[in-house]
Amino acid sequence: MPGLLRQKTPTTPHVAIALGGGSARGLAHVLMLEAIDELGIVPSHIVGTSIGSIMGSCYAAGMSAAEIRAHCEDLLSSKLAFIKRFGKDFPEGITALLDFKLGALVNGVTFFEIVMPERVRRDFQSLKIPFTVVTTDYYAIEEVPITSGPVIPAVTASSALPTLMSPVTVGGRVLIDGGFTNPTPYDYILGKGDITVAVDVTATNTRSTKKQMPGSIEGWVGATQILFHSITREKLKHSAPDIFIRPAVGGFGTLDFFKMDEIFKASEPAKDELKRKLDAAIEAKR
């Protein structure tokens, strides 16, 4: 329920969670956070990449999963409602977000200042739960974790797919989507909790049964998800969290944000799986 008070007792094991990147498929994170809430758990640490950083920042700011779901439903109920949201802030409409001068479709910081809930527009230090955002330094070719400063620029950088969203400069670094270096960043929580949970939404090896040719934008974004999935697969050969959950959202396109209800429905089995495994892990640690 909205405003859920999350508490833990002295005997409750610490649970740290990692939320991966996967564009629209990352809406599945909402249900995974519902599972956390329904078990009455307050994570000891959250780390997120791309849409995982978006969902993670809301949760770390103290929003319940129900509140995050309600915000998504309000924002993504229809394409028309989404466009009207920007009309409130810009009389000239959604064109105010365009950022062609930097070779991208959208100015990311402006975009997230509009769509993110008010309580997320703050510094890391004011968050309720320790939170790490994973980004990629375009020039240094390395991942860059952010744990301080304003939240919105960090989340924007972590979500900045080239051509779709302009890069973000933070601390003198030019940063782009964290998925290029660490799409499911569970390594940041290993050792930071008695139980570690990672949610991977880079899709599965079985993707959509539809065989139509993807458009240019969907093809580019979809190709990045193949890369992200491959990186995660190789990481799992070397280390793994205690619980690894992969919602069955591979059949959705990377830009299918307005198929939110379908993504939520497809994620229900993974939510149940997470609750079972996490509940068993907690009981084993008591």
XYZ file of C-alpha atoms in Angstrom:
286
model
C 0.000 0.000 0.000
C 1.254 3.562 -0.634
C 3.438 4.926 2.118
C 4.291 1.437 3.395
C 6.530 1.678 6.471
C 9.420 -0.686 5.956
C 11.120 -1.869 9.137
C 13.547 -4.573 10.140
C 14.267 -6.210 13.450
C 17.735 -6.794 14.947
C 17.500 -10.457 13.887
C 16.613 -9.766 10.255
C 19.512 -10.548 7.875
C 20.796 -7.661 5.782
C 19.625 -7.896 2.178
C 21.410 -6.003 -0.598
C 19.884 -5.737 -4.066
C 21.149 -5.021 -7.579
C 18.775 -3.837 -10.305
C 20.011 -4.233 -13.854
C 19.530 -2.299 -17.058
C 17.170 -3.354 -19.828
C 15.172 -0.331 -21.009
C 11.399 -0.979 -20.923
C 11.938 -4.492 -19.617
C 13.163 -2.860 -16.433
C 9.571 -2.078 -15.503
C 9.741 -5.599 -14.100
C 11.775 -4.132 -11.236
C 8.568 -2.676 -9.826
C 7.264 -6.158 -9.047
C 10.596 -7.248 -7.594
C 10.448 -4.281 -5.225
C 6.877 -5.265 -4.365
C 8.236 -8.631 -3.280
C 10.780 -6.879 -1.050
C 8.041 -4.751 0.518
C 5.676 -7.667 1.031
C 8.388 -9.496 2.965
C 8.890 -6.418 5.143
C 12.529 -5.997 4.161
C 14.567 -2.793 4.182
C 17.604 -3.352 1.916
C 20.985 -2.548 3.402
C 22.231 -1.310 0.028
C 20.880 -0.808 -3.501
C 22.885 -0.585 -6.719
C 21.399 0.090 -10.132
C 22.309 0.426 -13.778
C 20.227 2.336 -16.338
C 16.521 1.714 -15.622
C 17.686 -0.191 -12.553
C 19.165 3.079 -11.306
C 15.867 4.848 -12.008
C 13.819 2.346 -10.007
C 16.522 2.026 -7.383
C 16.716 5.774 -6.803
C 12.978 5.945 -6.159
C 13.155 3.082 -3.687
C 16.265 4.440 -1.977
C 14.490 7.789 -1.586
C 11.858 6.093 0.562
C 9.118 5.396 -1.976
C 7.285 2.108 -1.539
C 6.931 -0.242 -4.487
C 3.225 0.637 -4.597
C 4.070 4.323 -4.933
C 6.562 3.573 -7.699
C 3.948 1.492 -9.520
C 1.398 4.313 -9.187
C 3.906 6.826 -10.569
C 4.659 4.579 -13.554
C 0.965 4.044 -14.218
C 0.318 7.780 -14.113
C 3.224 8.486 -16.464
C 2.819 5.602 -18.911
C -0.940 5.118 -19.081
C -0.875 6.264 -22.712
C 1.358 8.040 -25.195
C -0.991 11.026 -25.140
C -0.797 11.311 -21.343
C 2.992 11.080 -21.571
C 3.165 13.933 -24.086
C 0.748 16.055 -22.056
C 3.039 15.685 -19.061
C 5.702 17.695 -20.885
C 3.203 20.252 -22.130
C 2.700 21.344 -18.525
C 6.344 22.311 -18.203
C 7.058 23.518 -21.715
C 4.516 25.594 -23.691
C 6.377 24.595 -26.856
C 5.732 20.931 -26.044
C 7.993 17.908 -26.098
C 10.268 19.523 -28.701
C 11.882 21.418 -25.812
C 13.577 18.180 -24.828
C 15.287 17.617 -28.156
C 19.068 17.850 -28.037
C 20.274 17.433 -31.621
C 23.298 19.663 -31.043
C 24.899 16.830 -29.084
C 23.821 14.169 -31.564
C 21.077 12.819 -29.317
C 17.319 12.774 -29.396
C 16.706 13.935 -25.818
C 18.402 16.093 -23.186
C 18.421 13.518 -20.429
C 18.791 15.752 -17.378
C 15.809 17.870 -18.416
C 13.816 14.729 -19.166
C 14.434 13.173 -15.764
C 13.852 16.404 -13.898
C 10.324 16.238 -15.299
C 9.489 12.535 -15.036
C 11.139 11.605 -11.742
C 9.159 11.961 -8.490
C 9.873 15.065 -6.452
C 11.488 13.233 -3.549
C 14.147 11.748 -5.863
C 15.394 15.186 -6.909
C 17.939 15.441 -4.119
C 21.484 14.431 -3.136
C 22.627 10.903 -2.397
C 23.289 11.905 1.207
C 19.586 12.505 1.809
C 18.451 9.096 0.523
C 16.958 6.649 3.016
C 18.990 3.652 1.787
C 22.666 3.622 0.680
C 22.601 3.735 -3.110
C 25.119 3.308 -5.919
C 24.574 4.260 -9.560
C 26.737 2.601 -12.219
C 27.754 4.630 -15.274
C 30.360 4.329 -18.023
C 33.147 6.827 -18.760
C 33.023 7.250 -22.531
C 36.655 8.304 -22.922
C 38.318 6.260 -20.184
C 36.364 3.163 -21.309
C 35.628 2.095 -17.748
C 32.713 1.870 -15.359
C 32.216 4.672 -12.879
C 30.124 4.208 -9.726
C 28.478 7.309 -8.285
C 27.519 7.508 -4.615
C 27.466 11.237 -3.922
C 26.212 14.514 -5.329
C 22.871 15.171 -7.054
C 20.873 12.056 -7.894
C 19.281 13.154 -11.174
C 22.524 13.698 -13.173
C 23.837 10.322 -11.967
C 20.658 8.467 -12.939
C 20.607 10.292 -16.267
C 24.205 9.315 -17.022
C 23.503 5.694 -16.134
C 20.582 5.690 -18.613
C 22.205 7.678 -21.428
C 22.162 5.408 -24.468
C 24.059 7.242 -27.229
C 21.849 8.765 -29.959
C 18.792 8.489 -27.706
C 20.023 10.565 -24.783
C 22.916 12.987 -24.543
C 25.906 12.063 -22.362
C 26.247 13.703 -18.958
C 29.350 15.316 -17.508
C 29.828 14.492 -13.821
C 33.069 15.271 -11.998
C 34.800 16.137 -15.256
C 33.939 12.758 -16.823
C 31.733 12.287 -19.877
C 29.390 9.493 -18.849
C 27.033 7.219 -20.776
C 24.834 4.201 -20.011
C 26.293 1.962 -17.308
C 25.105 -1.114 -19.170
C 28.076 -0.938 -21.516
C 30.381 -1.921 -18.657
C 28.164 -3.447 -15.961
C 24.539 -4.143 -16.949
C 23.609 -6.183 -13.857
C 25.943 -4.752 -11.191
C 25.639 -7.325 -8.421
C 29.409 -7.267 -7.792
C 28.869 -3.977 -5.926
C 26.737 -5.702 -3.301
C 28.785 -8.853 -2.773
C 29.861 -8.665 0.855
C 27.485 -5.788 1.616
C 24.656 -7.981 2.841
C 23.978 -11.329 4.454
C 21.898 -12.085 1.358
C 22.518 -10.605 -2.094
C 19.830 -10.371 -4.755
C 20.274 -9.439 -8.410
C 17.522 -8.822 -10.943
C 18.588 -9.152 -14.576
C 16.316 -7.642 -17.235
C 18.688 -7.822 -20.201
C 16.198 -10.355 -21.654
C 16.579 -14.078 -22.122
C 18.005 -16.190 -24.908
C 14.411 -16.687 -26.076
C 13.256 -13.342 -27.384
C 10.087 -12.365 -29.204
C 8.571 -14.956 -31.532
C 7.883 -12.161 -33.988
C 10.357 -12.119 -36.831
C 9.720 -8.728 -38.375
C 12.707 -6.525 -39.087
C 13.334 -4.033 -36.242
C 13.292 -0.334 -37.018
C 16.541 1.624 -36.860
C 16.103 2.877 -33.278
C 14.690 -0.385 -31.927
C 17.423 -2.285 -33.753
C 20.150 -0.145 -32.193
C 18.719 -0.262 -28.679
C 17.962 -3.973 -29.012
C 21.535 -4.637 -30.099
C 22.798 -2.987 -26.920
C 20.654 -5.418 -24.921
C 22.354 -8.336 -26.672
C 25.665 -6.864 -25.545
C 24.372 -6.323 -21.997
C 23.045 -9.886 -21.839
C 26.382 -11.274 -23.028
C 28.316 -9.298 -20.404
C 26.054 -10.580 -17.629
C 26.334 -14.161 -18.872
C 30.141 -13.969 -18.727
C 30.090 -12.361 -15.268
C 28.003 -15.213 -13.901
C 30.748 -17.659 -14.861
C 33.032 -16.023 -12.296
C 30.767 -14.901 -9.445
C 27.104 -14.799 -8.610
C 24.762 -13.317 -6.004
C 22.889 -15.523 -3.572
C 19.672 -15.033 -5.527
C 19.596 -14.285 -9.255
C 16.212 -13.464 -10.793
C 15.528 -13.059 -14.506
C 11.890 -12.046 -15.226
C 10.414 -13.486 -18.422
C 10.345 -10.179 -20.281
C 12.535 -11.123 -23.233
C 9.583 -10.996 -25.605
C 9.178 -7.247 -25.129
C 10.946 -4.635 -27.201
C 13.410 -2.385 -25.470
C 11.175 0.642 -26.099
C 7.874 -1.009 -25.128
C 7.281 1.304 -22.173
C 3.607 1.670 -23.027
C 3.174 -2.102 -22.705
C 3.681 -1.612 -18.980
C 0.675 -3.697 -17.909
C 1.809 -6.615 -20.036
C 5.328 -6.391 -18.625
C 3.927 -6.329 -15.091
C 1.838 -9.427 -15.823
C 4.772 -11.278 -17.364
C 6.864 -10.473 -14.278
C 4.443 -11.970 -11.741
C 6.059 -15.449 -11.765
C 9.482 -13.908 -11.122
C 8.014 -11.919 -8.241
C 6.693 -15.122 -6.688
C 10.050 -16.803 -7.285
C 11.894 -13.976 -5.553
C 9.565 -14.068 -2.557
C 10.006 -17.821 -2.139
C 13.774 -17.767 -2.475
C 14.274 -14.687 -0.346
C 11.955 -15.910 2.393
C 13.821 -19.250 2.482
C 17.205 -17.492 2.540
C 16.136 -15.253 5.413
C 14.865 -18.186 7.450
C 18.134 -20.027 6.847
C 20.106 -17.043 8.161
C 18.086 -16.505 11.345
